[in-house]
Coordinates of C-alpha atoms in Angstrom, one line a residue:
Chain A
M5 CA 5.2 -2.5 -28.9
K6 CA 5.6 0.6 -26.8
I7 CA 8.0 1.0 -23.9
V8 CA 6.8 3.4 -21.3
K9 CA 8.2 4.7 -18.0
T10 CA 5.2 6.4 -16.5
I11 CA 1.9 5.4 -14.9
S12 CA 0.0 8.0 -16.9
E13 CA 1.2 6.5 -20.2
V14 CA 0.1 3.0 -19.1
R15 CA -3.3 4.4 -18.1
A16 CA -3.7 6.3 -21.4
A17 CA -2.9 3.2 -23.4
V18 CA -5.2 0.9 -21.4
K19 CA -8.1 3.5 -21.6
A20 CA -7.8 3.7 -25.4
W21 CA -7.9 -0.2 -25.6
R22 CA -10.9 -0.3 -23.2
A23 CA -12.7 2.3 -25.4
E24 CA -12.4 -0.2 -28.3
G25 CA -13.8 -2.9 -26.1
L26 CA -10.5 -4.8 -26.0
S27 CA -9.4 -7.2 -23.1
V28 CA -6.2 -6.7 -21.3
G29 CA -3.7 -9.2 -19.7
L30 CA -0.9 -8.3 -17.3
V31 CA 2.4 -10.2 -16.8
P32 CA 4.2 -8.7 -13.8
T33 CA 7.9 -9.4 -13.9
M34 CA 11.2 -8.1 -12.4
G35 CA 12.8 -8.3 -15.9
F36 CA 15.8 -10.2 -17.1
L37 CA 13.2 -12.3 -18.9
H38 CA 13.7 -16.0 -19.7
E39 CA 11.5 -18.7 -21.2
G40 CA 9.5 -19.0 -18.0
H41 CA 8.4 -15.4 -18.4
K42 CA 7.9 -16.0 -22.1
S43 CA 5.5 -18.8 -21.4
L44 CA 3.4 -16.4 -19.3
I45 CA 3.4 -13.8 -22.1
D46 CA 2.5 -16.4 -24.7
R47 CA -0.4 -17.5 -22.7
A48 CA -1.5 -13.9 -22.0
V49 CA -1.3 -13.1 -25.7
K50 CA -3.5 -16.1 -26.5
E51 CA -6.2 -15.1 -23.9
N52 CA -6.3 -11.3 -24.2
D53 CA -6.5 -8.7 -27.0
R54 CA -3.7 -6.7 -25.5
V55 CA -0.9 -7.7 -23.1
V56 CA 1.1 -5.4 -20.7
V57 CA 4.4 -6.7 -19.3
S58 CA 5.7 -4.8 -16.3
D59 CA 9.5 -4.9 -15.9
F60 CA 10.3 -3.5 -12.5
V61 CA 12.8 -4.7 -9.9
N62 CA 10.7 -3.9 -6.9
P63 CA 12.9 -2.7 -4.0
T64 CA 10.2 -3.3 -1.3
Q65 CA 10.3 -7.0 -1.7
F66 CA 14.1 -7.3 -1.0
G67 CA 15.4 -7.5 2.5
P68 CA 18.4 -5.4 3.5
T69 CA 20.9 -8.3 3.0
E70 CA 19.4 -9.5 -0.3
D71 CA 20.4 -9.1 -3.9
L72 CA 18.5 -5.9 -4.9
A73 CA 21.6 -4.0 -6.2
S74 CA 23.0 -7.0 -8.1
Y75 CA 19.7 -8.3 -9.4
P76 CA 20.4 -8.8 -13.2
R77 CA 18.9 -6.2 -15.6
D78 CA 18.7 -6.1 -19.4
L79 CA 15.9 -3.9 -20.7
E80 CA 16.9 -4.2 -24.4
R81 CA 16.8 -7.9 -24.4
D82 CA 13.6 -7.9 -22.4
A83 CA 12.0 -5.6 -24.9
T84 CA 12.9 -7.8 -27.8
L85 CA 11.5 -10.9 -26.1
C86 CA 8.2 -9.1 -25.2
E87 CA 7.9 -7.7 -28.7
N88 CA 8.5 -11.1 -30.3
A89 CA 6.0 -12.7 -28.0
G90 CA 3.3 -10.2 -29.0
A91 CA 3.1 -7.9 -26.0
A92 CA 1.6 -4.5 -26.7
L93 CA 3.2 -2.5 -23.9
L94 CA 6.3 -2.8 -21.7
F95 CA 6.1 -0.8 -18.5
N96 CA 9.5 -0.1 -17.1
P97 CA 9.2 2.5 -14.3
E98 CA 11.9 4.0 -12.2
P99 CA 11.5 3.2 -8.4
S100 CA 10.6 6.9 -7.9
E101 CA 7.7 6.6 -10.3
M102 CA 6.3 3.7 -8.3
Y103 CA 7.1 4.9 -4.7
A104 CA 6.8 8.5 -3.5
E105 CA 9.4 9.4 -0.9
D106 CA 6.8 9.5 1.9
A107 CA 4.9 6.4 0.7
C108 CA 3.6 4.5 3.7
T109 CA 0.7 2.3 2.6
F110 CA 1.2 -1.4 2.3
V111 CA -0.8 -4.6 1.6
D112 CA 0.1 -7.6 3.7
M113 CA -1.4 -10.7 5.1
S114 CA -1.4 -12.4 8.5
G115 CA -1.6 -15.9 7.0
L116 CA 0.1 -17.9 4.2
T117 CA 3.4 -16.1 4.7
G118 CA 4.7 -17.6 8.0
E119 CA 6.3 -20.7 6.2
L120 CA 8.6 -21.3 3.3
C121 CA 10.0 -18.1 1.7
G122 CA 7.9 -15.9 4.1
K123 CA 9.9 -17.3 7.0
S124 CA 13.3 -16.7 5.4
R125 CA 12.3 -13.4 3.8
P126 CA 10.2 -11.6 6.5
I127 CA 9.2 -8.5 4.5
H128 CA 9.1 -10.2 1.1
F129 CA 5.4 -10.8 0.6
R130 CA 4.4 -7.4 2.0
G131 CA 6.5 -6.0 -0.8
V132 CA 5.0 -8.4 -3.4
C133 CA 1.4 -7.7 -2.3
T134 CA 2.0 -4.0 -2.3
V135 CA 3.6 -3.7 -5.7
V136 CA 1.2 -6.2 -7.3
S137 CA -1.8 -4.2 -5.9
K138 CA -0.3 -1.1 -7.4
L139 CA 0.2 -2.7 -10.8
F140 CA -3.3 -4.1 -10.7
H141 CA -4.6 -0.5 -10.1
I142 CA -2.3 1.0 -12.7
V143 CA -3.2 -1.5 -15.5
A144 CA -6.6 -2.7 -14.4
P145 CA -6.3 -6.0 -16.4
D146 CA -8.9 -8.7 -16.9
R147 CA -6.3 -11.4 -16.2
A148 CA -2.8 -11.5 -14.6
Y149 CA -0.3 -14.3 -15.1
F150 CA 2.1 -15.7 -12.5
G151 CA 4.5 -18.6 -12.6
Q152 CA 4.1 -21.7 -10.5
K153 CA 7.8 -21.6 -9.7
D154 CA 7.1 -18.9 -7.2
A155 CA 4.4 -21.2 -5.7
Q156 CA 4.0 -19.3 -2.4
Q157 CA 3.7 -16.0 -4.2
L158 CA 1.0 -17.5 -6.4
S159 CA -1.0 -18.7 -3.3
V160 CA -0.5 -15.3 -1.7
I161 CA -1.7 -13.4 -4.8
R162 CA -4.7 -15.6 -5.2
R163 CA -5.6 -15.0 -1.5
M164 CA -5.0 -11.3 -1.8
V165 CA -7.3 -11.1 -4.9
R166 CA -10.0 -13.0 -3.1
D167 CA -9.8 -11.1 0.2
L168 CA -9.6 -7.6 -1.3
N169 CA -12.1 -8.4 -4.1
F170 CA -9.9 -7.5 -7.0
D171 CA -12.0 -8.1 -10.1
I172 CA -9.0 -9.9 -11.9
E173 CA -8.6 -13.5 -12.8
I174 CA -5.3 -14.9 -11.6
I175 CA -3.7 -17.5 -13.9
G176 CA -0.9 -19.7 -12.7
C177 CA 1.4 -21.2 -15.3
P178 CA 3.7 -24.3 -15.1
I179 CA 7.4 -24.2 -14.2
V180 CA 9.6 -24.0 -17.4
R181 CA 12.8 -25.9 -17.1
E182 CA 16.2 -26.2 -18.8
A183 CA 16.8 -29.4 -20.8
D184 CA 18.5 -30.9 -17.8
G185 CA 15.7 -30.0 -15.4
L186 CA 16.9 -26.8 -13.7
A187 CA 14.0 -24.4 -13.3
K188 CA 14.4 -21.3 -15.3
S189 CA 15.3 -18.3 -13.1
S190 CA 16.8 -14.9 -13.6
R191 CA 19.1 -15.8 -10.7
N192 CA 20.6 -18.8 -12.6
T193 CA 22.9 -16.2 -14.2
Y194 CA 24.7 -15.9 -10.8
L195 CA 25.9 -19.5 -11.1
N196 CA 29.4 -20.4 -12.2
A197 CA 29.9 -23.6 -14.2
E198 CA 30.4 -25.8 -11.1
E199 CA 27.4 -24.3 -9.3
R200 CA 25.3 -24.7 -12.4
K201 CA 25.9 -28.5 -12.2
A202 CA 25.3 -28.6 -8.5
A203 CA 22.0 -26.7 -9.0
L204 CA 20.6 -29.8 -10.6
V205 CA 19.9 -31.3 -7.1
L206 CA 16.9 -29.1 -6.8
S207 CA 15.0 -30.5 -9.8
Q208 CA 16.4 -34.0 -8.9
A209 CA 14.8 -33.6 -5.4
V210 CA 11.6 -32.5 -7.0
K211 CA 11.6 -35.6 -9.2
L212 CA 12.3 -37.9 -6.3
G213 CA 9.5 -36.3 -4.2
Q214 CA 7.0 -36.6 -7.1
K215 CA 7.9 -40.2 -7.5
L216 CA 7.5 -41.1 -3.8
A217 CA 4.2 -39.3 -3.7
A218 CA 3.0 -41.0 -6.9
D219 CA 4.1 -44.3 -5.5
G220 CA 1.8 -43.8 -2.5
E221 CA 4.0 -42.4 0.2
A222 CA 1.5 -40.8 2.5
S223 CA 3.9 -39.2 5.0
A224 CA 4.9 -35.7 4.1
D225 CA 7.9 -36.0 6.4
A226 CA 9.1 -39.1 4.7
I227 CA 9.1 -37.3 1.4
T228 CA 10.8 -34.1 2.5
T229 CA 13.4 -36.1 4.5
A230 CA 14.3 -38.2 1.4
M231 CA 14.5 -35.0 -0.7
K232 CA 16.7 -33.3 1.9
E233 CA 19.0 -36.3 2.1
L234 CA 19.5 -36.2 -1.7
I235 CA 20.2 -32.4 -1.6
E236 CA 22.7 -32.8 1.3
K237 CA 24.9 -35.1 -0.8
E238 CA 25.7 -32.1 -3.0
P239 CA 28.6 -30.3 -1.2
L240 CA 27.8 -26.8 -2.8
A241 CA 24.2 -27.0 -1.7
R242 CA 22.9 -25.6 1.6
I243 CA 19.2 -26.1 2.4
D244 CA 17.1 -23.1 3.5
Y245 CA 14.0 -25.2 3.6
V246 CA 12.3 -28.3 2.1
K247 CA 8.7 -28.4 3.3
A248 CA 5.3 -29.8 2.5
V249 CA 2.4 -27.4 3.0
D250 CA -1.3 -27.2 2.1
A251 CA -1.3 -25.6 -1.4
V252 CA -4.1 -23.2 -0.5
S253 CA -3.4 -22.2 3.1
V254 CA 0.4 -22.7 3.0
E255 CA 0.1 -24.3 6.5
P256 CA 2.5 -27.3 7.2
V257 CA 0.9 -30.8 6.6
S258 CA 2.0 -34.2 7.9
K259 CA 0.0 -36.2 5.4
M260 CA 0.1 -36.0 1.6
Q261 CA -3.6 -35.0 1.4
P262 CA -3.9 -33.2 -1.9
P263 CA -3.4 -30.5 -2.9
V264 CA 0.1 -30.4 -1.2
L265 CA 2.8 -28.0 -2.2
V266 CA 6.2 -29.4 -1.7
A267 CA 8.6 -26.5 -1.9
M268 CA 12.3 -25.8 -1.3
A269 CA 14.8 -23.0 -1.2
V270 CA 18.4 -24.1 -1.5
Y271 CA 21.6 -22.0 -1.6
I272 CA 24.0 -23.1 -4.3
G273 CA 27.1 -21.1 -3.2
K274 CA 25.7 -17.7 -2.5
T275 CA 22.7 -18.0 -4.9
R276 CA 19.3 -18.8 -3.4
L277 CA 17.2 -21.0 -5.8
I278 CA 13.7 -22.3 -5.4
D279 CA 11.8 -25.2 -6.9
N280 CA 8.6 -27.1 -6.1
F281 CA 5.9 -29.4 -7.2
I282 CA 2.2 -29.7 -6.3
Y283 CA 0.9 -33.1 -5.5
E284 CA -2.7 -33.2 -6.8
G285 CA -3.3 -36.8 -5.8
Chain B
M12 CA -33.2 2.5 -6.3
K13 CA -32.1 -1.1 -5.8
I14 CA -31.0 -2.5 -2.5
V15 CA -28.6 -5.4 -2.9
K16 CA -26.8 -7.7 -0.5
T17 CA -24.1 -9.3 -2.7
I18 CA -20.9 -8.2 -4.4
S19 CA -21.9 -9.9 -7.7
E20 CA -25.1 -7.8 -7.8
V21 CA -23.1 -4.6 -7.3
R22 CA -20.7 -5.6 -10.1
A23 CA -23.5 -6.5 -12.5
A24 CA -25.2 -3.1 -11.9
V25 CA -22.0 -1.2 -12.3
K26 CA -21.0 -3.1 -15.5
A27 CA -24.3 -2.4 -17.1
W28 CA -23.9 1.4 -16.3
R29 CA -20.3 1.3 -17.7
A30 CA -21.5 -0.4 -20.9
E31 CA -23.8 2.7 -21.3
G32 CA -20.8 5.0 -20.7
L33 CA -22.1 6.3 -17.4
S34 CA -19.9 7.6 -14.5
V35 CA -20.2 6.2 -11.0
G36 CA -19.8 7.8 -7.6
L37 CA -19.4 5.9 -4.3
V38 CA -20.4 7.0 -0.8
P39 CA -19.1 4.5 1.7
T40 CA -21.1 4.7 5.0
M41 CA -21.7 2.6 8.1
G42 CA -25.4 3.4 7.8
F43 CA -27.8 5.2 10.3
L44 CA -27.5 8.0 7.8
H45 CA -27.9 11.6 8.8
E46 CA -27.6 15.0 7.0
G47 CA -23.9 14.7 6.9
H48 CA -24.2 11.5 4.8
K49 CA -26.9 13.2 2.8
S50 CA -24.6 16.0 1.9
L51 CA -22.1 13.4 0.5
I52 CA -24.8 11.7 -1.5
D53 CA -26.2 15.0 -2.8
R54 CA -22.7 16.0 -4.0
A55 CA -22.1 12.5 -5.6
V56 CA -25.5 12.7 -7.4
K57 CA -24.5 16.1 -8.8
E58 CA -21.1 14.9 -10.1
N59 CA -21.9 11.4 -11.3
D60 CA -24.5 9.6 -13.5
R61 CA -25.0 6.9 -11.0
V62 CA -24.4 6.8 -7.2
V63 CA -23.8 3.7 -5.0
V64 CA -24.1 4.1 -1.3
S65 CA -22.6 1.3 0.8
D66 CA -24.2 0.7 4.2
F67 CA -22.0 -1.7 6.1
V68 CA -21.0 -1.6 9.8
N69 CA -17.4 -2.8 9.2
P70 CA -16.4 -5.1 12.1
T71 CA -12.6 -4.9 11.3
Q72 CA -12.4 -1.2 12.2
F73 CA -13.8 -1.7 15.8
G74 CA -11.6 -2.6 18.7
P75 CA -12.6 -5.3 21.1
T76 CA -14.0 -2.9 23.7
E77 CA -15.7 -0.6 21.2
D78 CA -19.3 -0.2 20.2
L79 CA -19.7 -2.7 17.3
A80 CA -22.6 -4.5 18.7
S81 CA -24.5 -1.4 19.8
Y82 CA -23.7 0.7 16.7
P83 CA -27.1 2.0 15.6
R84 CA -28.7 0.5 12.5
D85 CA -31.9 1.4 10.5
L86 CA -31.8 0.1 7.0
E87 CA -35.3 1.1 6.1
R88 CA -34.7 4.8 7.0
D89 CA -31.3 4.7 5.3
A90 CA -33.0 3.4 2.1
T91 CA -35.6 6.1 2.1
L92 CA -32.9 8.8 2.6
C93 CA -30.7 7.3 -0.2
E94 CA -33.7 7.0 -2.6
N95 CA -34.9 10.5 -1.9
A96 CA -31.3 11.9 -2.5
G97 CA -31.1 10.2 -5.9
A98 CA -28.8 7.2 -5.2
A99 CA -29.1 4.4 -7.7
L100 CA -28.0 1.5 -5.6
L101 CA -27.7 0.7 -1.8
F102 CA -25.2 -2.0 -1.0
N103 CA -26.0 -3.6 2.3
P104 CA -23.9 -6.7 2.7
E105 CA -23.7 -9.1 5.6
P106 CA -20.3 -9.4 7.2
S107 CA -19.9 -12.9 5.8
E108 CA -20.3 -11.5 2.3
M109 CA -17.5 -9.1 2.9
Y110 CA -15.1 -11.3 4.9
A111 CA -14.4 -15.0 4.3
E112 CA -13.8 -16.9 7.5
D113 CA -10.1 -17.3 6.6
A114 CA -9.6 -13.8 5.3
C115 CA -6.1 -12.7 6.2
T116 CA -5.2 -9.8 3.8
F117 CA -5.2 -6.3 5.0
V118 CA -4.2 -2.8 3.9
D119 CA -2.5 -0.6 6.4
M120 CA 0.0 2.3 6.7
S121 CA 3.1 3.0 8.7
G122 CA 2.5 6.8 8.7
L123 CA -0.5 9.1 9.3
T124 CA -2.1 6.7 11.9
G125 CA 0.2 7.2 14.9
E126 CA -1.6 10.3 16.2
L127 CA -5.3 11.3 17.0
C128 CA -7.8 8.5 16.5
G129 CA -5.0 6.1 15.3
K130 CA -3.4 6.4 18.7
S131 CA -6.6 5.7 20.7
R132 CA -7.9 3.1 18.3
P133 CA -4.8 1.0 17.2
I134 CA -6.5 -1.3 14.6
H135 CA -9.1 1.2 13.4
F136 CA -7.4 2.5 10.3
R137 CA -6.2 -0.9 9.2
G138 CA -9.9 -1.9 9.2
V139 CA -10.9 1.3 7.4
C140 CA -8.2 1.0 4.7
T141 CA -9.0 -2.7 4.1
V142 CA -12.8 -2.2 3.8
V143 CA -12.5 0.9 1.7
S144 CA -10.0 -1.0 -0.7
K145 CA -12.6 -3.8 -0.9
L146 CA -15.4 -1.4 -1.7
F147 CA -13.2 0.4 -4.3
H148 CA -12.6 -3.0 -6.0
I149 CA -16.2 -4.0 -5.8
V150 CA -17.7 -0.7 -7.1
A151 CA -14.8 0.6 -9.2
P152 CA -16.2 4.2 -8.9
D153 CA -14.8 7.3 -10.7
R154 CA -15.2 9.3 -7.5
A155 CA -15.6 8.5 -3.8
Y156 CA -17.0 10.9 -1.1
F157 CA -15.9 11.1 2.5
G158 CA -16.8 13.6 5.2
Q159 CA -14.3 16.1 6.7
K160 CA -15.7 15.2 10.1
D161 CA -13.5 12.0 10.0
A162 CA -10.6 14.2 9.1
Q163 CA -7.8 11.7 9.8
Q164 CA -9.8 9.1 7.9
L165 CA -9.9 11.4 4.9
S166 CA -6.1 12.0 5.1
V167 CA -5.5 8.3 5.4
I168 CA -7.8 7.5 2.4
R169 CA -6.1 10.2 0.3
R170 CA -2.7 8.8 1.1
M171 CA -3.8 5.2 0.4
V172 CA -5.2 6.1 -2.9
R173 CA -2.0 7.9 -3.9
D174 CA 0.3 5.2 -2.6
L175 CA -1.5 2.3 -4.1
N176 CA -2.4 4.1 -7.3
F177 CA -6.2 3.7 -7.1
D178 CA -7.6 5.4 -10.2
I179 CA -10.3 7.1 -8.1
E180 CA -10.9 10.8 -7.2
I181 CA -11.4 11.3 -3.5
I182 CA -13.7 14.2 -2.6
G183 CA -13.8 15.5 1.0
C184 CA -17.0 17.3 2.0
P185 CA -17.5 19.8 4.8
I186 CA -18.8 18.9 8.3
V187 CA -22.6 19.2 8.6
R188 CA -23.8 20.5 12.0
E189 CA -27.0 20.7 14.0
A190 CA -28.5 24.2 14.4
D191 CA -26.6 24.6 17.7
G192 CA -23.3 23.5 16.3
L193 CA -23.0 19.9 17.2
A194 CA -21.4 17.9 14.3
K195 CA -23.9 15.4 12.9
S196 CA -22.9 11.8 13.9
S197 CA -24.6 8.5 14.0
R198 CA -23.2 8.2 17.6
N199 CA -25.2 11.4 18.7
T200 CA -28.1 9.0 19.2
Y201 CA -26.3 7.5 22.2
L202 CA -26.6 10.9 24.1
N203 CA -29.3 11.5 26.7
A204 CA -30.7 15.0 27.0
E205 CA -28.1 16.2 29.5
E206 CA -25.2 14.7 27.5
R207 CA -26.6 16.3 24.3
K208 CA -26.2 19.7 25.9
A209 CA -22.8 18.9 27.2
A210 CA -21.7 17.7 23.7
L211 CA -21.8 21.4 22.6
V212 CA -18.3 21.9 24.1
L213 CA -16.8 20.2 21.1
S214 CA -18.1 22.7 18.5
Q215 CA -17.6 25.5 21.0
A216 CA -13.9 24.5 21.3
V217 CA -13.7 24.3 17.4
K218 CA -15.1 27.9 17.2
L219 CA -12.6 29.1 19.9
G220 CA -9.7 27.4 18.1
Q221 CA -10.8 28.9 14.7
K222 CA -11.0 32.4 16.2
L223 CA -7.6 32.2 17.9
A224 CA -6.0 31.0 14.7
A225 CA -7.8 33.6 12.6
D226 CA -6.7 36.3 15.1
G227 CA -3.1 35.3 14.4
E228 CA -2.1 32.9 17.2
A229 CA 0.9 31.1 15.8
S230 CA 1.4 28.6 18.5
A231 CA -0.5 25.3 18.0
D232 CA 0.0 24.6 21.7
A233 CA -1.6 27.8 22.8
I234 CA -4.6 27.0 20.6
T235 CA -5.1 23.4 21.8
T236 CA -4.5 24.4 25.4
A237 CA -7.2 27.1 25.2
M238 CA -9.6 24.5 23.6
K239 CA -8.8 21.9 26.3
E240 CA -9.4 24.4 29.1
L241 CA -12.8 25.2 27.6
I242 CA -13.7 21.5 27.3
E243 CA -12.5 20.7 30.8
K244 CA -15.1 23.2 32.2
E245 CA -17.8 20.7 31.2
P246 CA -18.2 18.1 33.9
L247 CA -19.6 15.4 31.6
A248 CA -16.7 15.8 29.1
R249 CA -13.5 13.7 29.2
I250 CA -10.8 14.5 26.7
D251 CA -9.3 11.7 24.6
Y252 CA -7.2 14.2 22.6
V253 CA -7.1 17.7 21.3
K254 CA -4.2 18.0 18.9
A255 CA -2.8 20.1 16.0
V256 CA -1.2 18.1 13.2
D257 CA -0.1 18.7 9.6
A258 CA -3.3 18.1 7.6
V259 CA -1.4 16.0 5.0
S260 CA 1.1 14.0 7.0
V261 CA -0.9 13.9 10.3
E262 CA 2.3 14.6 12.2
P263 CA 2.2 16.9 15.3
V264 CA 3.0 20.6 14.6
S265 CA 4.1 23.3 17.0
K266 CA 3.4 26.3 14.7
M267 CA 0.1 27.0 12.9
Q268 CA 1.8 26.7 9.5
P269 CA -1.2 25.9 7.1
P270 CA -2.7 23.5 6.4
V271 CA -3.1 22.5 10.0
L272 CA -5.7 20.0 11.2
V273 CA -6.9 20.8 14.8
A274 CA -8.8 17.7 15.8
M275 CA -10.3 16.3 19.0
A276 CA -12.0 13.3 20.4
V277 CA -14.0 13.8 23.6
Y278 CA -16.0 11.4 25.7
I279 CA -19.4 12.7 26.7
G280 CA -20.4 10.2 29.3
K281 CA -19.6 6.9 27.5
T282 CA -20.0 8.3 24.0
R283 CA -16.8 9.2 22.1
L284 CA -17.4 12.1 19.8
I285 CA -15.0 13.8 17.3
D286 CA -14.8 17.3 15.8
N287 CA -12.2 19.3 14.0
F288 CA -11.3 22.3 11.8
I289 CA -8.6 22.8 9.2
Y290 CA -6.7 26.1 9.4
E291 CA -5.9 27.0 5.8
G292 CA -4.2 30.3 6.7

């Protein structure tokens, strides 16, 4: 596996593969890879001749008070994981390689981003859409892989690809969890032992919501209220949102008319964690 | 030459050419083609194995009070011109093929669009960037051709391509003029005989500005003031703007430090016409 820092090196590698008629998969990440990322790379390796993993903590998707500076990084460990998983190329650019000083173009959307994380993180999805568009243009993959854990991001990327006619297949992959249920996240590393225990309320709330929906509860409000009550019992937890939305339009719903995305963001101490499930009916 | 209405037909044609190793040029137009467009197609035919001309009056770049409904259309004449010029494919989609009803993604920029036409037409460049991004994704050309007549558009497209890492070469082509100097434009068809004569003030102002700059006038303000005075002598003319800006950043300049774009938009009766020159020093 090659590790490259420049756009021109990525393009040269992909062009050589294309000349051989090989297919290319892309797994965009912010690094500090865990088994969730590994599941994306594994799937990409199965479905494509060559896989590019991008490893870039994208500054434009962090708000001014967010954790850009402290976001965990470990390129060496990331490289080992990617190599073992069978990736062909790891793209780890500096911010200056990705953004010219006078860069002023952005990709954004007027829908899908008003609720959930888009509400709490107003410039987040503009940053995500912009950097993912750039990566799509740099790598020009056949397929790109995103985790269902960032459910709103997945909906936003699917919409962006449809609206802007990217000729790329978007593949969403299931949430990977720790043995006790906590969704894998690079941000779990922020948690101390006590917070790590408290963080279980997120997956417990997911399970509760799933059970209520499966048992036939038709009111989205009843489900999210029950989930909130469970989370509020945990003293270290502070709810940002627990909300049911249409899984495609990301608009709030009152009935559990599938597909419904039930998503939450919860602070455990200072760490903001997310989790969700999709009710398919 | 084939005329197609759907994105999938364009993709199929381009993929077949790519499989043969052929290069592809794109000339994006809003139709009602004139010799200005023809000069773009001619150059594209020279530099590429196959040329796609898109012929689409893009609704998202027109403001609510602008001339979307009355914008001139003549597909049959356009097709003849494209075929004679050697284009391989004419892409003439319906608006519904280009924009889903719930489309909400856009490409925009925070710089380059605050002056000139961007000031007079606030949503214009968002519409241009969005539709050009879509066409770039649909056609995936090696090169795309734009006229220097829409000088700010050309600067905006160049910046977008750089910022979003489109792997496409942007080629700007000189303004084509009528024998008496009027810049060719689809909108010239709006002019009655009297207005057609009055419209000559635009190219006369360009010539005056060029001469002053060539003679060493270093003040941008002196040049644009002289141009305005000339235009104001024409009773049918109403100035929208006459302005000198940096040709790359599209920021106002006070000195004629090259490259300077001196651009104007002038209403002749109800018809808004544009013209410009670039002072290269």
